[in-house]
Coordinates of N, CA, C and O in Angstrom, one line a residue:
I1 N 5.5 -1.6 8.7 CA 4.2 -1.1 9.0 C 3.5 -2.2 9.8 O 3.5 -3.4 9.5
G2 N 2.8 -1.8 10.9 CA 2.2 -2.7 11.8 C 3.0 -2.8 13.1 O 3.9 -2.0 13.4
T3 N 2.6 -3.7 14.0 CA 3.3 -3.9 15.2 C 4.3 -5.1 15.1 O 3.9 -6.1 14.6
H4 N 5.5 -4.8 15.6 CA 6.5 -5.9 15.7 C 7.3 -5.7 16.9 O 7.3 -4.7 17.6
L5 N 8.1 -6.7 17.2 CA 9.0 -6.7 18.4 C 10.4 -6.2 18.1 O 10.9 -6.5 17.1
E6 N 10.9 -5.3 18.9 CA 12.2 -4.8 18.8 C 13.0 -5.2 20.0 O 12.6 -5.2 21.1
D7 N 14.3 -5.7 19.7 CA 15.2 -6.0 20.8 C 15.9 -4.8 21.3 O 16.5 -4.0 20.6
L8 N 15.8 -4.6 22.7 CA 16.5 -3.5 23.3 C 17.6 -4.1 24.2 O 17.3 -5.0 24.9
I9 N 18.8 -3.5 24.1 CA 19.9 -4.0 24.9 C 20.2 -3.0 25.9 O 20.4 -1.8 25.6
A10 N 20.3 -3.5 27.2 CA 20.7 -2.6 28.3 C 21.9 -3.1 28.9 O 22.1 -4.3 29.1
I11 N 22.9 -2.2 29.3 CA 24.1 -2.5 29.9 C 24.2 -1.7 31.2 O 24.1 -0.5 31.2
D12 N 24.4 -2.4 32.3 CA 24.4 -1.7 33.6 C 25.9 -1.3 33.9 O 26.8 -1.5 33.1
S13 N 26.0 -0.7 35.1 CA 27.4 -0.1 35.4 C 28.4 -1.2 35.6 O 29.6 -0.9 35.6
N14 N 28.0 -2.5 35.8 CA 29.0 -3.6 35.9 C 29.2 -4.3 34.6 O 29.8 -5.4 34.6
N15 N 28.8 -3.7 33.5 CA 28.9 -4.2 32.2 C 28.1 -5.5 32.0 O 28.4 -6.3 31.1
N16 N 27.1 -5.7 32.8 CA 26.1 -6.8 32.6 C 25.1 -6.4 31.5 O 24.6 -5.3 31.5
M17 N 25.0 -7.3 30.5 CA 24.1 -7.0 29.4 C 22.8 -7.7 29.6 O 22.8 -8.9 30.0
D18 N 21.7 -7.1 29.2 CA 20.4 -7.8 29.2 C 19.6 -7.3 28.0 O 19.7 -6.2 27.5
T19 N 18.9 -8.2 27.4 CA 18.1 -7.9 26.2 C 16.6 -8.1 26.6 O 16.2 -9.1 27.2
I20 N 15.8 -7.2 26.2 CA 14.4 -7.3 26.4 C 13.7 -7.0 25.0 O 14.3 -6.3 24.2
Q21 N 12.5 -7.5 24.8 CA 11.8 -7.2 23.6 C 10.6 -6.3 23.9 O 9.9 -6.5 24.9
C22 N 10.4 -5.3 23.1 CA 9.3 -4.3 23.3 C 8.5 -4.3 22.0 O 9.1 -4.2 20.9
P23 N 7.2 -4.3 22.1 CA 6.4 -4.1 20.9 C 6.5 -2.6 20.4 O 6.4 -1.7 21.2
V24 N 6.6 -2.5 19.1 CA 6.7 -1.2 18.5 C 5.7 -1.1 17.4 O 5.6 -2.0 16.6
E25 N 4.9 -0.1 17.3 CA 3.9 0.1 16.3 C 4.4 1.1 15.3 O 4.7 2.2 15.6
V26 N 4.5 0.7 14.0 CA 5.0 1.6 12.9 C 3.7 2.0 12.1 O 3.0 1.1 11.6
V27 N 3.5 3.3 12.1 CA 2.3 3.8 11.4 C 2.8 4.5 10.1 O 3.6 5.5 10.2
P28 N 2.3 4.1 9.0 CA 2.7 4.8 7.7 C 2.3 6.3 7.7 O 1.2 6.6 8.1
G29 N 3.2 7.1 7.3 CA 2.8 8.5 7.0 C 2.8 9.4 8.2 O 2.5 10.6 8.1
T30 N 3.1 8.9 9.4 CA 3.1 9.8 10.6 C 4.2 10.7 10.5 O 5.4 10.4 10.5
N31 N 3.9 12.0 10.5 CA 4.9 13.1 10.5 C 5.9 12.9 9.3 O 7.0 13.3 9.5
C32 N 5.5 12.4 8.2 CA 6.3 12.2 7.1 C 5.9 13.2 6.0 O 4.8 13.6 5.9
P33 N 6.9 13.7 5.2 CA 6.5 14.7 4.1 C 5.7 14.1 3.0 O 5.6 12.9 2.8
V34 N 4.9 15.0 2.4 CA 4.0 14.7 1.3 C 4.4 15.6 0.1 O 4.7 16.8 0.3
N35 N 4.5 15.0 -1.1 CA 4.6 15.8 -2.3 C 3.7 15.2 -3.4 O 3.9 14.1 -3.7
L36 N 2.8 16.0 -3.9 CA 1.9 15.6 -4.9 C 2.3 16.1 -6.3 O 2.7 17.3 -6.4
T37 N 2.2 15.3 -7.3 CA 2.5 15.7 -8.7 C 1.6 15.0 -9.6 O 1.3 13.8 -9.5
P38 N 1.0 15.7 -10.6 CA 0.2 15.0 -11.6 C 0.9 14.4 -12.7 O 2.0 14.9 -13.1
N39 N 0.5 13.3 -13.2 CA 1.1 12.6 -14.4 C 0.0 12.1 -15.3 O -1.1 11.6 -14.8
F40 N 0.2 12.1 -16.6 CA -0.7 11.5 -17.5 C -0.3 10.1 -17.7 O 0.8 9.8 -18.2
F41 N -1.1 9.2 -17.3 CA -0.8 7.8 -17.4 C -2.0 6.9 -17.6 O -3.0 7.2 -16.9
P42 N -2.0 6.0 -18.4 CA -1.0 5.7 -19.4 C -1.0 6.7 -20.6 O -1.9 7.5 -20.6
P43 N 0.0 6.7 -21.4 CA 0.0 7.6 -22.6 C -1.3 7.4 -23.4 O -1.8 6.3 -23.5
Q44 N -1.7 8.5 -24.0 CA -2.9 8.5 -24.9 C -2.6 9.2 -26.1 O -1.9 10.2 -26.1
A45 N -3.1 8.7 -27.3 CA -2.9 9.4 -28.5 C -3.5 10.8 -28.4 O -4.7 11.0 -28.0
A46 N -2.8 11.9 -28.8 CA -3.2 13.2 -28.5 C -3.7 13.9 -29.8 O -3.9 15.1 -29.8
I47 N -3.8 13.2 -30.9 CA -4.3 13.8 -32.1 C -5.7 13.3 -32.4 O -5.9 12.1 -32.4
F48 N -6.6 14.2 -32.6 CA -8.0 13.9 -32.7 C -8.5 14.2 -34.1 O -7.9 15.1 -34.8
D49 N -9.5 13.6 -34.6 CA -10.3 14.0 -35.7 C -11.5 14.7 -35.1 O -11.9 14.5 -34.0
V50 N -12.1 15.7 -35.9 CA -13.3 16.4 -35.4 C -14.3 15.4 -35.0 O -14.6 14.4 -35.6
G51 N -14.9 15.6 -33.8 CA -15.9 14.7 -33.2 C -15.4 13.5 -32.4 O -16.1 12.9 -31.7
D52 N -14.1 13.3 -32.4 CA -13.5 12.2 -31.6 C -13.6 12.5 -30.1 O -13.5 13.7 -29.7
T53 N -13.8 11.5 -29.3 CA -13.8 11.7 -27.9 C -12.8 10.7 -27.3 O -12.7 9.5 -27.7
K54 N -11.9 11.2 -26.4 CA -10.9 10.4 -25.8 C -10.8 10.6 -24.3 O -11.1 11.8 -23.9
D55 N -10.4 9.6 -23.6 CA -10.2 9.7 -22.1 C -8.8 10.0 -21.9 O -7.9 9.3 -22.4
F56 N -8.5 11.0 -21.0 CA -7.1 11.2 -20.6 C -7.1 10.9 -19.1 O -7.8 11.6 -18.3
V57 N -6.3 10.0 -18.7 CA -6.1 9.6 -17.3 C -5.0 10.4 -16.6 O -3.9 10.6 -17.1
I58 N -5.4 11.0 -15.5 CA -4.4 11.8 -14.7 C -4.3 11.1 -13.4 O -5.2 10.8 -12.7
Q59 N -3.0 10.9 -13.1 CA -2.7 10.2 -11.8 C -2.0 11.2 -10.9 O -1.0 11.8 -11.3
V60 N -2.6 11.4 -9.8 CA -2.0 12.3 -8.8 C -1.1 11.4 -7.9 O -1.6 10.6 -7.1
D61 N 0.2 11.6 -8.1 CA 1.2 10.7 -7.4 C 1.7 11.4 -6.1 O 2.0 12.6 -6.2
N62 N 1.8 10.7 -5.0 CA 2.5 11.2 -3.8 C 3.9 10.6 -3.9 O 4.0 9.4 -3.7
T63 N 4.9 11.4 -4.2 CA 6.2 10.9 -4.4 C 7.0 10.7 -3.1 O 8.2 10.3 -3.2
L64 N 6.4 11.1 -2.0 CA 7.1 10.9 -0.7 C 6.4 9.9 0.2 O 5.3 9.3 -0.2
T65 N 6.8 9.7 1.4 CA 6.3 8.6 2.3 C 5.2 9.0 3.2 O 4.6 8.1 3.8
G66 N 4.8 10.3 3.3 CA 3.7 10.7 4.2 C 2.4 10.4 3.5 O 2.3 10.3 2.3
T67 N 1.4 10.4 4.4 CA 0.0 10.3 3.9 C -0.6 11.7 3.9 O -0.4 12.5 4.8
T68 N -1.3 12.0 2.8 CA -1.9 13.3 2.7 C -2.9 13.6 3.8 O -3.5 12.7 4.4
Q69 N -3.0 14.9 4.2 CA -3.9 15.4 5.2 C -4.5 16.6 4.7 O -3.8 17.5 4.1
G70 N -5.8 16.8 4.8 CA -6.5 18.0 4.4 C -7.0 17.8 3.0 O -7.0 16.8 2.4
I71 N -7.3 19.0 2.4 CA -8.0 19.0 1.1 C -7.0 18.8 -0.1 O -5.9 19.3 -0.1
I72 N -7.4 18.0 -1.0 CA -6.6 17.7 -2.2 C -7.4 18.3 -3.4 O -8.6 17.8 -3.6
Q73 N -6.9 19.2 -4.1 CA -7.6 19.8 -5.2 C -6.8 19.8 -6.5 O -5.5 20.1 -6.4
V74 N -7.4 19.6 -7.6 CA -6.8 19.6 -8.9 C -7.7 20.5 -9.8 O -8.9 20.3 -9.9
F75 N -7.1 21.4 -10.6 CA -7.8 22.2 -11.5 C -7.4 21.9 -12.9 O -6.2 21.8 -13.3
I76 N -8.4 21.7 -13.8 CA -8.2 21.4 -15.2 C -8.8 22.5 -16.0 O -10.0 22.6 -16.1
P77 N -8.0 23.4 -16.6 CA -8.5 24.5 -17.4 C -9.1 24.0 -18.7 O -8.6 23.1 -19.3
Y78 N -10.2 24.7 -19.1 CA -10.7 24.4 -20.5 C -9.8 24.8 -21.6 O -8.9 25.7 -21.4
Q79 N -10.0 24.2 -22.8 CA -9.1 24.6 -23.9 C -10.1 24.9 -25.1 O -11.0 24.1 -25.4
V80 N -9.8 26.0 -25.8 CA -10.7 26.4 -26.9 C -10.6 25.3 -28.0 O -9.5 24.8 -28.3
G81 N -11.7 24.9 -28.6 CA -11.7 23.9 -29.6 C -12.0 22.5 -29.1 O -12.2 21.6 -29.9
F82 N -12.1 22.4 -27.8 CA -12.3 21.1 -27.2 C -13.4 21.2 -26.1 O -13.6 22.2 -25.5
T83 N -14.1 20.1 -25.9 CA -15.0 20.0 -24.7 C -14.4 19.1 -23.7 O -14.1 17.9 -24.1
F84 N -14.3 19.5 -22.5 CA -13.8 18.7 -21.4 C -14.9 18.3 -20.5 O -15.8 19.1 -20.2
E85 N -15.0 17.0 -20.1 CA -16.0 16.5 -19.2 C -15.4 15.6 -18.2 O -14.6 14.8 -18.5
F86 N -15.9 15.7 -17.0 CA -15.6 14.8 -15.9 C -16.8 14.0 -15.6 O -17.9 14.6 -15.2
I87 N -16.8 12.7 -15.8 CA -17.9 11.8 -15.5 C -17.8 11.2 -14.1 O -16.9 10.4 -13.9
D88 N -18.7 11.7 -13.2 CA -18.6 11.4 -11.8 C -18.5 9.9 -11.5 O -17.9 9.5 -10.6
S89 N -19.3 9.1 -12.2 CA -19.5 7.7 -11.9 C -18.5 6.8 -12.6 O -18.5 5.6 -12.4
A90 N -17.6 7.3 -13.4 CA -16.7 6.5 -14.2 C -15.7 5.8 -13.3 O -15.1 6.3 -12.3
T91 N -15.5 4.5 -13.6 CA -14.5 3.7 -12.8 C -13.5 3.1 -13.8 O -12.5 2.5 -13.3
T92 N -13.7 3.2 -15.1 CA -12.6 2.8 -16.0 C -12.6 3.9 -17.2 O -13.6 4.5 -17.5
A93 N -11.4 4.0 -17.8 CA -11.3 4.9 -18.9 C -10.8 4.1 -20.1 O -10.1 3.0 -19.9
S94 N -11.1 4.5 -21.2 CA -10.7 3.9 -22.5 C -9.3 4.5 -22.9 O -9.2 5.7 -23.1
T95 N -8.3 3.6 -22.9 CA -6.9 4.1 -23.3 C -6.3 3.3 -24.4 O -6.9 2.3 -24.8
L96 N -5.1 3.6 -24.8 CA -4.4 2.8 -25.8 C -4.2 1.4 -25.4 O -4.0 0.5 -26.1
F97 N -4.1 1.2 -24.0 CA -3.8 -0.1 -23.4 C -5.1 -0.8 -23.1 O -5.1 -1.8 -22.3
G98 N -6.3 -0.3 -23.5 CA -7.5 -0.9 -23.1 C -8.1 -0.2 -21.9 O -7.7 0.9 -21.5
P99 N -9.1 -0.8 -21.3 CA -9.7 -0.2 -20.1 C -8.7 0.0 -19.0 O -7.9 -0.9 -18.7
W100 N -8.8 1.2 -18.4 CA -7.8 1.5 -17.3 C -8.6 1.9 -16.1 O -9.5 2.7 -16.2
P101 N -8.3 1.3 -14.9 CA -9.1 1.7 -13.7 C -8.8 3.1 -13.3 O -7.7 3.6 -13.3
I102 N -9.9 3.8 -12.9 CA -9.8 5.2 -12.4 C -10.7 5.3 -11.2 O -11.5 4.4 -10.9
E103 N -10.5 6.4 -10.5 CA -11.3 6.7 -9.3 C -12.1 8.0 -9.3 O -12.0 8.7 -8.3
N104 N -12.8 8.2 -10.4 CA -13.6 9.4 -10.5 C -14.6 9.5 -9.3 O -15.0 10.6 -8.9
T105 N -15.1 8.4 -8.8 CA -16.0 8.4 -7.7 C -15.4 9.0 -6.4 O -16.2 9.3 -5.4
S106 N -14.1 9.1 -6.3 CA -13.4 9.7 -5.1 C -13.3 11.2 -5.2 O -12.7 11.8 -4.3
W107 N -13.8 11.8 -6.2 CA -13.7 13.2 -6.5 C -15.0 13.9 -6.5 O -16.0 13.4 -7.1
D108 N -15.1 15.1 -6.0 CA -16.3 16.0 -6.2 C -15.9 17.0 -7.3 O -14.7 17.6 -7.3
K109 N -16.8 17.3 -8.2 CA -16.5 18.2 -9.3 C -17.2 19.6 -9.1 O -18.4 19.6 -8.7
T110 N -16.5 20.7 -9.4 CA -17.1 22.0 -9.5 C -16.8 22.6 -10.8 O -15.6 22.7 -11.2
L111 N -17.8 22.9 -11.6 CA -17.6 23.5 -12.9 C -17.6 25.0 -12.7 O -18.5 25.6 -12.2
I112 N -16.5 25.6 -13.2 CA -16.3 27.1 -13.1 C -16.1 27.6 -14.5 O -15.7 26.8 -15.4
P113 N -16.2 28.9 -14.8 CA -16.1 29.3 -16.2 C -14.7 29.0 -16.8 O -14.7 28.8 -18.0
A114 N -13.7 28.9 -16.0 CA -12.3 28.6 -16.6 C -12.0 27.2 -16.7 O -11.0 26.8 -17.4
G115 N -12.8 26.3 -16.1 CA -12.4 24.9 -16.1 C -13.1 24.0 -15.1 O -14.2 24.4 -14.6
I116 N -12.5 22.9 -14.8 CA -13.1 21.9 -13.9 C -12.2 21.9 -12.6 O -11.0 21.6 -12.7
L117 N -12.8 22.1 -11.4 CA -12.1 22.0 -10.2 C -12.5 20.7 -9.5 O -13.7 20.5 -9.3
L118 N -11.6 19.8 -9.3 CA -11.8 18.6 -8.6 C -11.3 18.6 -7.2 O -10.1 19.0 -7.0
T119 N -12.1 18.1 -6.2 CA -11.7 18.1 -4.8 C -11.9 16.7 -4.3 O -13.0 16.1 -4.5
A120 N -10.9 16.1 -3.8 CA -11.0 14.7 -3.3 C -12.1 14.7 -2.2 O -12.1 15.6 -1.4
K121 N -12.9 13.7 -2.2 CA -14.0 13.6 -1.2 C -13.5 13.5 0.2 O -12.3 13.1 0.4
S122 N -14.3 14.0 1.2 CA -13.9 13.9 2.6 C -13.5 12.5 2.9 O -14.1 11.5 2.6
G123 N -12.3 12.4 3.6 CA -11.8 11.1 4.0 C -10.9 10.4 3.0 O -10.2 9.4 3.3
V124 N -10.8 10.9 1.8 CA -9.9 10.3 0.8 C -8.5 10.9 1.0 O -8.3 12.1 1.1
T125 N -7.6 10.0 1.1 CA -6.2 10.4 1.2 C -5.3 9.6 0.2 O -5.8 8.7 -0.4
I126 N -4.1 10.1 0.0 CA -3.2 9.4 -0.8 C -2.0 9.0 0.1 O -1.3 9.8 0.7
G127 N -1.8 7.7 0.3 CA -0.8 7.2 1.1 C 0.6 7.5 0.5 O 0.8 7.8 -0.6
G128 N 1.6 7.3 1.4 CA 3.0 7.4 0.9 C 3.3 6.6 -0.3 O 3.0 5.4 -0.3
L129 N 3.9 7.2 -1.3 CA 4.2 6.6 -2.6 C 3.0 6.0 -3.3 O 3.2 5.2 -4.2
G130 N 1.8 6.5 -3.0 CA 0.6 6.0 -3.6 C 0.1 7.0 -4.6 O 0.8 8.0 -4.9
S131 N -1.1 6.7 -5.2 CA -1.7 7.6 -6.2 C -3.2 7.6 -6.1 O -3.8 6.7 -5.5
L132 N -3.8 8.5 -6.8 CA -5.2 8.6 -6.9 C -5.5 9.1 -8.4 O -4.9 10.1 -8.8
T133 N -6.3 8.3 -9.1 CA -6.5 8.6 -10.5 C -7.9 9.2 -10.8 O -8.8 8.9 -10.1
F134 N -8.0 9.9 -12.0 CA -9.2 10.3 -12.5 C -9.1 10.4 -14.0 O -7.9 10.5 -14.5
A135 N -10.2 10.5 -14.7 CA -10.1 10.7 -16.2 C -10.9 11.9 -16.6 O -12.0 12.2 -16.0
I136 N -10.4 12.7 -17.5 CA -11.1 13.8 -18.2 C -11.4 13.3 -19.6 O -10.6 12.8 -20.3
Q137 N -12.7 13.4 -20.0 CA -13.1 13.0 -21.3 C -13.1 14.2 -22.2 O -13.7 15.3 -21.9
I138 N -12.3 14.1 -23.3 CA -12.1 15.3 -24.2 C -12.7 15.0 -25.6 O -12.5 13.9 -26.1
T139 N -13.5 15.9 -26.0 CA -14.1 15.8 -27.4 C -13.6 16.9 -28.3 O -13.5 18.1 -27.8
A140 N -13.2 16.6 -29.5 CA -12.6 17.5 -30.4 C -13.8 18.2 -31.2 O -14.6 17.6 -31.8
D141 N -13.8 19.6 -31.0 CA -15.0 20.3 -31.6 C -14.6 21.0 -32.9 O -15.4 21.0 -33.9
N142 N -13.5 21.6 -33.1 CA -13.1 22.4 -34.3 C -11.9 21.9 -34.9 O -10.8 21.8 -34.3
G143 N -11.9 21.6 -36.2 CA -10.8 21.2 -37.0 C -9.6 22.3 -36.9 O -9.9 23.5 -37.0
G144 N -8.4 21.8 -36.8 CA -7.3 22.7 -36.7 C -6.9 23.3 -35.4 O -5.9 24.0 -35.2
S145 N -7.8 23.0 -34.4 CA -7.5 23.5 -33.0 C -6.3 22.7 -32.4 O -6.2 21.5 -32.7
S146 N -5.6 23.4 -31.6 CA -4.5 22.7 -30.8 C -4.4 23.4 -29.5 O -4.8 24.6 -29.3
G147 N -3.9 22.8 -28.5 CA -3.7 23.3 -27.2 C -3.1 22.2 -26.3 O -2.3 21.4 -26.7
S148 N -3.6 22.2 -25.1 CA -3.1 21.2 -24.1 C -4.2 20.9 -23.1 O -5.1 21.7 -22.8
I149 N -4.0 19.8 -22.5 CA -4.8 19.5 -21.3 C -3.7 19.7 -20.1 O -2.6 19.2 -20.2
T150 N -4.1 20.4 -19.1 CA -3.2 20.8 -18.0 C -3.8 20.4 -16.7 O -5.0 20.6 -16.5
A151 N -3.0 19.8 -15.8 CA -3.5 19.5 -14.5 C -2.7 20.3 -13.5 O -1.5 20.3 -13.5
N152 N -3.4 21.1 -12.7 CA -2.7 22.0 -11.7 C -3.2 21.5 -10.3 O -4.4 21.6 -10.0
I153 N -2.2 21.1 -9.5 CA -2.6 20.7 -8.1 C -2.4 21.9 -7.3 O -1.5 22.7 -7.4
S154 N -3.4 22.1 -6.3 CA -3.4 23.2 -5.4 C -2.0 23.2 -4.6 O -1.6 22.1 -4.2
P155 N -1.3 24.3 -4.5 CA 0.0 24.3 -3.9 C 0.1 23.7 -2.5 O 1.1 23.2 -2.1
T156 N -1.0 23.8 -1.7 CA -0.9 23.2 -0.4 C -1.7 21.9 -0.2 O -2.0 21.4 0.9
A157 N -2.1 21.3 -1.4 CA -3.0 20.1 -1.4 C -2.4 19.0 -0.5 O -1.2 18.7 -0.6
G158 N -3.3 18.4 0.3 CA -2.9 17.3 1.0 C -1.8 17.5 2.1 O -1.2 16.5 2.6
G159 N -1.5 18.7 2.4 CA -0.5 19.0 3.3 C 0.9 19.0 2.8 O 1.9 19.0 3.5
Q160 N 1.1 19.1 1.4 CA 2.4 19.0 0.8 C 3.1 20.4 1.1 O 2.5 21.4 1.3
T161 N 4.4 20.3 1.1 CA 5.3 21.5 1.3 C 6.1 21.8 0.0 O 6.7 22.9 -0.1
D162 N 6.2 20.9 -0.9 CA 6.9 21.1 -2.2 C 5.9 21.3 -3.3 O 5.2 20.3 -3.7
N163 N 5.8 22.5 -3.8 CA 4.9 22.7 -4.9 C 5.6 23.0 -6.2 O 5.0 23.6 -7.1
T164 N 6.8 22.6 -6.4 CA 7.6 22.9 -7.6 C 7.2 22.0 -8.8 O 7.5 22.3 -9.9
D165 N 6.4 20.9 -8.6 CA 6.0 20.0 -9.6 C 4.5 19.8 -9.7 O 4.1 18.7 -10.0
D166 N 3.8 20.8 -9.4 CA 2.3 20.7 -9.3 C 1.6 20.9 -10.6 O 0.3 20.8 -10.6
T167 N 2.2 21.2 -11.7 CA 1.6 21.4 -13.0 C 2.2 20.6 -14.0 O 3.4 20.6 -14.2
K168 N 1.4 19.9 -14.8 CA 1.8 19.1 -15.9 C 0.8 19.3 -17.1 O -0.4 19.5 -16.8
S169 N 1.4 19.3 -18.3 CA 0.5 19.5 -19.5 C 0.8 18.5 -20.5 O 1.9 17.9 -20.6
R170 N -0.2 18.2 -21.4 CA 0.0 17.3 -22.5 C -0.6 18.0 -23.7 O -1.8 18.4 -23.7
N171 N 0.1 18.1 -24.8 CA -0.4 18.8 -26.0 C -1.5 17.9 -26.6 O -1.4 16.7 -26.6
I172 N -2.5 18.6 -27.1 CA -3.6 17.9 -27.9 C -3.8 18.7 -29.1 O -3.6 19.9 -29.2
E173 N -4.3 18.0 -30.2 CA -4.4 18.7 -31.5 C -5.5 18.0 -32.3 O -5.7 16.8 -32.2
I174 N -6.3 18.8 -33.0 CA -7.3 18.3 -33.9 C -6.9 18.5 -35.4 O -6.5 19.6 -35.7
G175 N -6.9 17.4 -36.1 CA -6.6 17.6 -37.6 C -7.8 18.3 -38.3 O -8.9 18.4 -37.8
F176 N -7.5 18.7 -39.5 CA -8.5 19.3 -40.3 C -9.4 18.3 -40.9 O -8.9 17.2 -41.3
P177 N -10.7 18.5 -41.0 CA -11.6 17.5 -41.6 C -11.4 17.3 -43.0 O -10.8 18.1 -43.7

């Protein structure tokens, strides 16, 4: 990545060889494929007591070498028995490993009846083999409820062409009081 010199070798019709150096600029992600997949990272305890609130970090990973282009969207459906919240200004999440850096400020949130739709802000990209993280804060409302937190990446998000791994879920459960 960046500009470097490449040796070019030229051989004429008399088999005379000459070497010249040419500057070549290597730009990451130019015309390279993109594949986005969500992952829950780091692991978080998924069993709640009524009233507990936990942060779940979701990392949108670009598993290929291209840089995303266009809109990146992730949908988080609501789950009965739990309250899901996206805190726009959050920069760290509380995890089993202590504070974890997140990038909630890189996302715009739209609340719809079925869940939370997150759209990466204008100009935000995910470089090749890079990631973009956010956290969803979950509060346990009703004892005995169980379900999952699910992250669904839009099939064409960021210019990706492989949408076979765009959905991941993590089971969550509330114990009885």
